[in-house]
CSV table of C-alpha atoms in Angstrom, one decimal:
chain,number,residue,atom,x,y,z
A,1,MET,CA,56.5,-17.2,-51.7
A,2,LYS,CA,58.9,-15.8,-49.1
A,3,ASP,CA,62.2,-17.3,-48.3
A,4,LEU,CA,62.2,-18.1,-44.6
A,5,PHE,CA,64.6,-19.9,-42.3
A,6,GLY,CA,63.9,-23.6,-42.4
A,7,SER,CA,61.8,-23.5,-45.7
A,8,PRO,CA,62.0,-26.6,-47.9
A,9,GLY,CA,64.9,-26.9,-50.3
A,10,LYS,CA,67.2,-24.8,-48.1
A,11,VAL,CA,70.2,-25.8,-46.0
A,12,SER,CA,68.5,-24.6,-42.8
A,13,GLY,CA,65.4,-26.8,-43.7
A,14,LEU,CA,67.7,-29.8,-44.2
A,15,VAL,CA,69.5,-29.2,-40.9
A,16,LEU,CA,66.1,-29.1,-39.1
A,17,ARG,CA,64.9,-32.3,-40.8
A,18,ILE,CA,68.2,-34.1,-39.9
A,19,GLY,CA,67.8,-33.0,-36.3
A,20,GLN,CA,64.2,-34.3,-36.2
A,21,CYS,CA,65.4,-37.6,-37.6
A,22,LEU,CA,68.3,-38.0,-35.1
A,23,PHE,CA,66.2,-37.2,-32.0
A,24,ALA,CA,63.2,-39.3,-33.1
A,25,ALA,CA,65.6,-42.2,-33.7
A,26,ALA,CA,67.3,-41.7,-30.4
A,27,SER,CA,63.9,-41.5,-28.5
A,28,LEU,CA,62.7,-44.6,-30.3
A,29,GLY,CA,65.9,-46.6,-29.7
A,30,VAL,CA,66.2,-45.7,-26.0
A,31,MET,CA,62.5,-46.5,-25.3
A,32,ALA,CA,62.6,-49.8,-27.3
A,33,SER,CA,65.7,-50.9,-25.4
A,34,ALA,CA,64.3,-50.1,-22.0
A,35,SER,CA,63.0,-53.1,-20.1
A,36,GLY,CA,59.4,-53.0,-19.2
A,37,PHE,CA,58.3,-50.4,-21.7
A,38,SER,CA,55.4,-52.6,-22.9
A,39,THR,CA,53.6,-52.3,-19.5
A,40,ALA,CA,52.4,-48.8,-20.5
A,41,THR,CA,50.3,-48.1,-23.6
A,42,ALA,CA,51.7,-44.5,-23.7
A,43,PHE,CA,55.3,-45.9,-24.2
A,44,CYS,CA,54.2,-48.1,-27.0
A,45,TYR,CA,52.4,-45.2,-28.6
A,46,LEU,CA,55.6,-43.1,-28.2
A,47,ILE,CA,57.6,-45.7,-30.2
A,48,ALA,CA,54.9,-45.8,-33.0
A,49,SER,CA,54.8,-42.0,-33.1
A,50,MET,CA,58.6,-41.5,-33.2
A,51,GLY,CA,58.7,-44.2,-35.9
A,52,LEU,CA,56.2,-42.2,-38.0
A,53,GLN,CA,58.1,-38.9,-37.4
A,54,LEU,CA,61.4,-40.6,-38.3
A,55,LEU,CA,60.0,-41.8,-41.7
A,56,TRP,CA,58.4,-38.4,-42.4
A,57,SER,CA,61.4,-36.3,-41.5
A,58,PHE,CA,63.8,-38.7,-43.4
A,59,GLY,CA,61.6,-38.5,-46.5
A,60,LEU,CA,61.6,-34.7,-46.4
A,61,ALA,CA,65.4,-34.6,-45.7
A,62,CYS,CA,66.0,-36.7,-48.8
A,63,LEU,CA,63.7,-34.3,-50.8
A,64,ASP,CA,65.8,-31.3,-49.5
A,65,VAL,CA,69.1,-33.0,-50.5
A,66,HIS,CA,67.6,-33.7,-53.9
A,67,ALA,CA,66.4,-30.0,-54.2
A,68,LEU,CA,69.8,-28.7,-53.0
A,69,ARG,CA,71.8,-30.9,-55.4
A,70,LEU,CA,69.7,-30.1,-58.5
A,71,LYS,CA,68.9,-26.6,-57.3
A,72,ARG,CA,65.2,-27.2,-57.6
A,73,ASP,CA,62.7,-24.9,-56.1
A,74,LEU,CA,60.2,-26.6,-53.7
A,75,HIS,CA,58.2,-23.4,-53.1
A,76,ASN,CA,55.1,-24.4,-55.0
A,77,HIS,CA,51.5,-24.7,-53.7
A,78,ILE,CA,51.1,-28.4,-54.1
A,79,PHE,CA,54.3,-29.3,-52.3
A,80,VAL,CA,53.8,-26.7,-49.5
A,81,SER,CA,50.2,-27.8,-48.9
A,82,LEU,CA,51.3,-31.4,-48.6
A,83,PHE,CA,54.1,-30.5,-46.2
A,84,VAL,CA,51.8,-28.3,-44.1
A,85,VAL,CA,49.3,-31.1,-43.6
A,86,GLY,CA,52.0,-33.8,-43.0
A,87,ASP,CA,54.0,-31.6,-40.6
A,88,TRP,CA,51.0,-30.6,-38.5
A,89,VAL,CA,49.6,-34.2,-38.2
A,90,THR,CA,53.1,-35.5,-37.3
A,91,ALA,CA,53.8,-32.7,-34.9
A,92,THR,CA,50.5,-33.1,-33.1
A,93,LEU,CA,50.9,-36.9,-32.8
A,94,SER,CA,54.5,-36.4,-31.5
A,95,LEU,CA,53.5,-33.9,-28.9
A,96,ALA,CA,50.6,-36.1,-27.8
A,97,ALA,CA,53.0,-39.1,-27.5
A,98,ALA,CA,55.7,-37.2,-25.6
A,99,CYS,CA,53.2,-35.7,-23.2
A,100,SER,CA,51.3,-38.9,-22.5
A,101,SER,CA,54.6,-40.7,-21.8
A,102,ALA,CA,55.8,-37.8,-19.7
A,103,GLY,CA,52.6,-38.1,-17.6
A,104,VAL,CA,53.3,-41.8,-17.0
A,105,VAL,CA,57.0,-41.2,-16.2
A,106,VAL,CA,56.2,-38.5,-13.6
A,107,LEU,CA,53.6,-40.8,-12.1
A,108,LEU,CA,56.1,-43.7,-11.9
A,109,ILE,CA,59.1,-41.7,-10.7
A,110,ARG,CA,57.6,-38.9,-8.6
A,111,ASP,CA,54.0,-39.6,-7.6
A,112,THR,CA,54.4,-43.2,-6.6
A,113,ASN,CA,57.4,-45.4,-5.7
A,114,VAL,CA,56.9,-47.9,-8.4
A,115,CYS,CA,60.4,-47.3,-9.9
A,116,ARG,CA,62.1,-47.9,-6.6
A,117,VAL,CA,60.1,-51.0,-5.8
A,118,ASP,CA,60.1,-52.6,-9.3
A,119,SER,CA,63.7,-53.1,-10.5
A,120,LYS,CA,62.5,-54.5,-13.8
A,121,LEU,CA,61.3,-51.0,-14.9
A,122,ASN,CA,64.1,-49.0,-16.5
A,123,CYS,CA,62.7,-45.6,-15.4
A,124,ASP,CA,65.8,-43.5,-16.3
A,125,MET,CA,65.7,-44.7,-19.8
A,126,PHE,CA,62.0,-43.9,-20.1
A,127,LEU,CA,62.9,-40.3,-18.9
A,128,ILE,CA,65.7,-39.9,-21.4
A,129,SER,CA,63.5,-41.2,-24.3
A,130,VAL,CA,60.8,-38.6,-23.4
A,131,VAL,CA,63.3,-35.8,-23.3
A,132,PHE,CA,64.5,-36.8,-26.8
A,133,ALA,CA,60.9,-37.0,-28.0
A,134,PHE,CA,60.3,-33.4,-26.8
A,135,VAL,CA,63.4,-32.1,-28.5
A,136,SER,CA,62.4,-33.8,-31.7
A,137,TRP,CA,58.8,-32.4,-31.5
A,138,PHE,CA,60.3,-28.9,-30.8
A,139,LEU,CA,62.4,-29.1,-34.1
A,140,LEU,CA,59.4,-30.4,-36.0
A,141,SER,CA,57.2,-27.6,-34.6
A,142,ILE,CA,59.6,-25.0,-36.0
A,143,SER,CA,59.3,-26.6,-39.5
A,144,SER,CA,55.5,-26.7,-39.1
A,145,TYR,CA,55.2,-23.0,-38.3
A,146,VAL,CA,57.5,-22.1,-41.3
A,147,MET,CA,55.4,-24.3,-43.6
A,148,PHE,CA,52.1,-22.9,-42.4
A,149,TRP,CA,53.5,-19.3,-42.7
A,150,LEU,CA,54.6,-20.1,-46.3
A,151,ALA,CA,51.2,-21.6,-47.2
A,152,ALA,CA,49.2,-18.7,-45.6
A,153,SER,CA,51.4,-15.9,-47.0
A,154,ALA,CA,51.5,-17.3,-50.6
B,1,MET,CA,42.7,-9.0,-43.6
B,2,LYS,CA,40.4,-11.8,-44.8
B,3,ASP,CA,37.1,-12.5,-43.1
B,4,LEU,CA,37.3,-16.2,-42.0
B,5,PHE,CA,35.0,-18.4,-40.0
B,6,GLY,CA,35.9,-18.0,-36.3
B,7,SER,CA,37.8,-14.7,-36.7
B,8,PRO,CA,37.7,-12.2,-33.8
B,9,GLY,CA,34.7,-9.9,-33.5
B,10,LYS,CA,32.4,-12.4,-35.5
B,11,VAL,CA,29.5,-14.5,-34.2
B,12,SER,CA,31.3,-17.7,-35.2
B,13,GLY,CA,34.4,-16.6,-33.2
B,14,LEU,CA,32.2,-15.9,-30.2
B,15,VAL,CA,30.5,-19.3,-30.5
B,16,LEU,CA,34.0,-21.0,-30.6
B,17,ARG,CA,35.1,-19.1,-27.5
B,18,ILE,CA,32.0,-19.9,-25.5
B,19,GLY,CA,32.4,-23.6,-26.4
B,20,GLN,CA,36.0,-23.5,-25.2
B,21,CYS,CA,35.0,-21.9,-22.0
B,22,LEU,CA,32.2,-24.4,-21.3
B,23,PHE,CA,34.3,-27.5,-22.0
B,24,ALA,CA,37.3,-26.2,-20.1
B,25,ALA,CA,35.0,-25.4,-17.1
B,26,ALA,CA,33.4,-28.8,-17.3
B,27,SER,CA,36.8,-30.6,-17.5
B,28,LEU,CA,38.1,-28.5,-14.6
B,29,GLY,CA,35.0,-29.1,-12.5
B,30,VAL,CA,34.8,-32.8,-13.1
B,31,MET,CA,38.5,-33.4,-12.3
B,32,ALA,CA,38.5,-31.2,-9.2
B,33,SER,CA,35.5,-33.1,-7.8
B,34,ALA,CA,36.9,-36.5,-8.5
B,35,SER,CA,38.4,-38.1,-5.4
B,36,GLY,CA,42.1,-38.9,-5.6
B,37,PHE,CA,43.0,-36.6,-8.4
B,38,SER,CA,45.9,-35.2,-6.4
B,39,THR,CA,47.8,-38.5,-6.5
B,40,ALA,CA,48.9,-37.8,-10.1
B,41,THR,CA,50.8,-34.6,-11.0
B,42,ALA,CA,49.3,-34.8,-14.5
B,43,PHE,CA,45.8,-34.4,-13.2
B,44,CYS,CA,46.8,-31.3,-11.1
B,45,TYR,CA,48.5,-29.9,-14.3
B,46,LEU,CA,45.2,-30.5,-16.2
B,47,ILE,CA,43.3,-28.4,-13.6
B,48,ALA,CA,45.8,-25.6,-13.9
B,49,SER,CA,45.9,-25.7,-17.7
B,50,MET,CA,42.1,-25.8,-18.0
B,51,GLY,CA,41.9,-22.9,-15.6
B,52,LEU,CA,44.2,-20.9,-17.8
B,53,GLN,CA,42.3,-21.8,-20.9
B,54,LEU,CA,39.0,-20.8,-19.2
B,55,LEU,CA,40.4,-17.4,-18.3
B,56,TRP,CA,41.9,-16.8,-21.8
B,57,SER,CA,38.7,-17.9,-23.7
B,58,PHE,CA,36.4,-16.0,-21.4
B,59,GLY,CA,38.4,-12.8,-21.8
B,60,LEU,CA,38.3,-13.2,-25.6
B,61,ALA,CA,34.6,-14.0,-25.5
B,62,CYS,CA,34.0,-10.7,-23.6
B,63,LEU,CA,36.1,-8.9,-26.2
B,64,ASP,CA,34.0,-10.5,-29.0
B,65,VAL,CA,30.7,-9.5,-27.4
B,66,HIS,CA,32.1,-5.9,-27.0
B,67,ALA,CA,33.1,-5.8,-30.6
B,68,LEU,CA,29.8,-7.2,-31.8
B,69,ARG,CA,27.7,-4.8,-29.7
B,70,LEU,CA,29.7,-1.7,-30.8
B,71,LYS,CA,30.4,-3.1,-34.3
B,72,ARG,CA,34.1,-2.6,-33.8
B,73,ASP,CA,36.7,-4.2,-36.1
B,74,LEU,CA,39.2,-6.4,-34.3
B,75,HIS,CA,41.2,-7.2,-37.4
B,76,ASN,CA,44.3,-5.1,-36.8
B,77,HIS,CA,47.9,-6.3,-36.5
B,78,ILE,CA,48.4,-5.6,-32.8
B,79,PHE,CA,45.2,-7.5,-31.7
B,80,VAL,CA,45.8,-10.4,-34.1
B,81,SER,CA,49.5,-10.8,-33.1
B,82,LEU,CA,48.5,-10.9,-29.4
B,83,PHE,CA,45.7,-13.4,-30.1
B,84,VAL,CA,48.0,-15.6,-32.1
B,85,VAL,CA,50.7,-15.9,-29.4
B,86,GLY,CA,48.1,-16.4,-26.6
B,87,ASP,CA,46.1,-18.9,-28.5
B,88,TRP,CA,49.1,-21.0,-29.5
B,89,VAL,CA,50.6,-21.0,-26.0
B,90,THR,CA,47.2,-21.9,-24.4
B,91,ALA,CA,46.5,-24.6,-27.1
B,92,THR,CA,49.9,-26.2,-26.7
B,93,LEU,CA,49.5,-26.3,-22.9
B,94,SER,CA,46.0,-27.7,-23.1
B,95,LEU,CA,47.0,-30.4,-25.5
B,96,ALA,CA,50.0,-31.3,-23.3
B,97,ALA,CA,47.7,-31.4,-20.2
B,98,ALA,CA,45.0,-33.5,-21.9
B,99,CYS,CA,47.6,-36.0,-23.3
B,100,SER,CA,49.6,-36.4,-20.1
B,101,SER,CA,46.3,-37.0,-18.2
B,102,ALA,CA,45.1,-39.4,-20.9
B,103,GLY,CA,48.4,-41.4,-20.6
B,104,VAL,CA,47.9,-41.7,-16.8
B,105,VAL,CA,44.2,-42.6,-17.2
B,106,VAL,CA,45.0,-45.4,-19.7
B,107,LEU,CA,47.7,-46.7,-17.4
B,108,LEU,CA,45.3,-46.8,-14.4
B,109,ILE,CA,42.3,-48.2,-16.2
B,110,ARG,CA,43.7,-50.5,-18.9
B,111,ASP,CA,47.4,-51.3,-18.3
B,112,THR,CA,47.1,-52.0,-14.6
B,113,ASN,CA,44.2,-52.9,-12.3
B,114,VAL,CA,44.7,-49.9,-9.9
B,115,CYS,CA,41.2,-48.6,-10.6
B,116,ARG,CA,39.6,-51.9,-9.7
B,117,VAL,CA,41.7,-52.4,-6.6
B,118,ASP,CA,41.7,-48.9,-5.2
B,119,SER,CA,38.1,-47.8,-4.7
B,120,LYS,CA,39.2,-44.3,-3.6
B,121,LEU,CA,40.2,-43.4,-7.1
B,122,ASN,CA,37.3,-42.0,-9.2
B,123,CYS,CA,38.6,-43.3,-12.6
B,124,ASP,CA,35.4,-42.7,-14.6
B,125,MET,CA,35.5,-39.1,-13.7
B,126,PHE,CA,39.2,-38.8,-14.7
B,127,LEU,CA,38.2,-40.2,-18.0
B,128,ILE,CA,35.2,-37.8,-18.6
B,129,SER,CA,37.4,-34.8,-17.6
B,130,VAL,CA,40.1,-35.8,-20.1
B,131,VAL,CA,37.5,-36.2,-22.9
B,132,PHE,CA,36.2,-32.7,-22.1
B,133,ALA,CA,39.7,-31.3,-22.1
B,134,PHE,CA,40.3,-32.8,-25.6
B,135,VAL,CA,37.1,-31.2,-26.9
B,136,SER,CA,38.1,-27.9,-25.4
B,137,TRP,CA,41.5,-28.1,-27.0
B,138,PHE,CA,40.0,-29.0,-30.4
B,139,LEU,CA,37.8,-25.9,-30.3
B,140,LEU,CA,40.8,-23.8,-29.3
B,141,SER,CA,43.0,-25.3,-32.0
B,142,ILE,CA,40.4,-24.1,-34.6
B,143,SER,CA,40.6,-20.6,-33.3
B,144,SER,CA,44.4,-20.8,-33.2
B,145,TYR,CA,44.6,-21.8,-36.9
B,146,VAL,CA,42.2,-19.0,-37.9
B,147,MET,CA,44.3,-16.5,-36.0
B,148,PHE,CA,47.6,-17.7,-37.4
B,149,TRP,CA,46.1,-17.7,-41.0
B,150,LEU,CA,44.9,-14.1,-40.4
B,151,ALA,CA,48.3,-13.0,-39.1
B,152,ALA,CA,50.2,-14.7,-41.9
B,153,SER,CA,48.0,-13.6,-44.7
B,154,ALA,CA,47.8,-9.9,-43.6
């Protein structure tokens, strides 16, 4: 198997996973602390999806640390196939959550004047959470492409 | 290059492209004919994105027909690289459009009572359009995976 940027058991892979964890946690935290998030199903789904991504990326970051410390090679078929499926499912769910929340945020802030009228809704925090979710998805999508490339070129 | 289900210049590839065209056209048509779609940016974005997907899939369907009639082989690096980039960009935009519209539809139908109060909004048609967009994206994602696999395993 080729040795690509961001492949499992490498420092670049670990950095990507840590970035995914941080941005997913930030997105989750900001959304959960914004008042009125429970009014939209999309925001609740964003919290669930970022929680899943946090767990997945944290698990793989721990595996990368383990592989780097013991100098283990994670480039075998079983590991890579598992990572490919997990990464793609998580990345698709994260993109879906970020986009559905973005659609709702744009509707609330730009298309209607709900945010100006209803002071209970914390629209700025919804927006920040969605931006963090997109950054987290972008980092995860890099990992997903690398994994898929590794699996396909094996 | 391997000969996979749905690869370019095959009957299965052509069937996938025709399916993508049909569902993208249906989604676009239903949304454009629903009254009140212009109130949400997400719905306008869905129309633009489905229009792009329609053009892309129609172009590739024509190329598949051409290849099938003249028995040309489309499995070369330049073609496949072009298809990979185009397919992935279109698939990501389509998923983003479908999800952002789905977020807004759920907000309108389930989270609030806007659809019951405002009779000008054609919520059932929004819902049908979003379902068609998801089907179209699903068919495009199959093509995208096949193309990426072909490019990576070459």
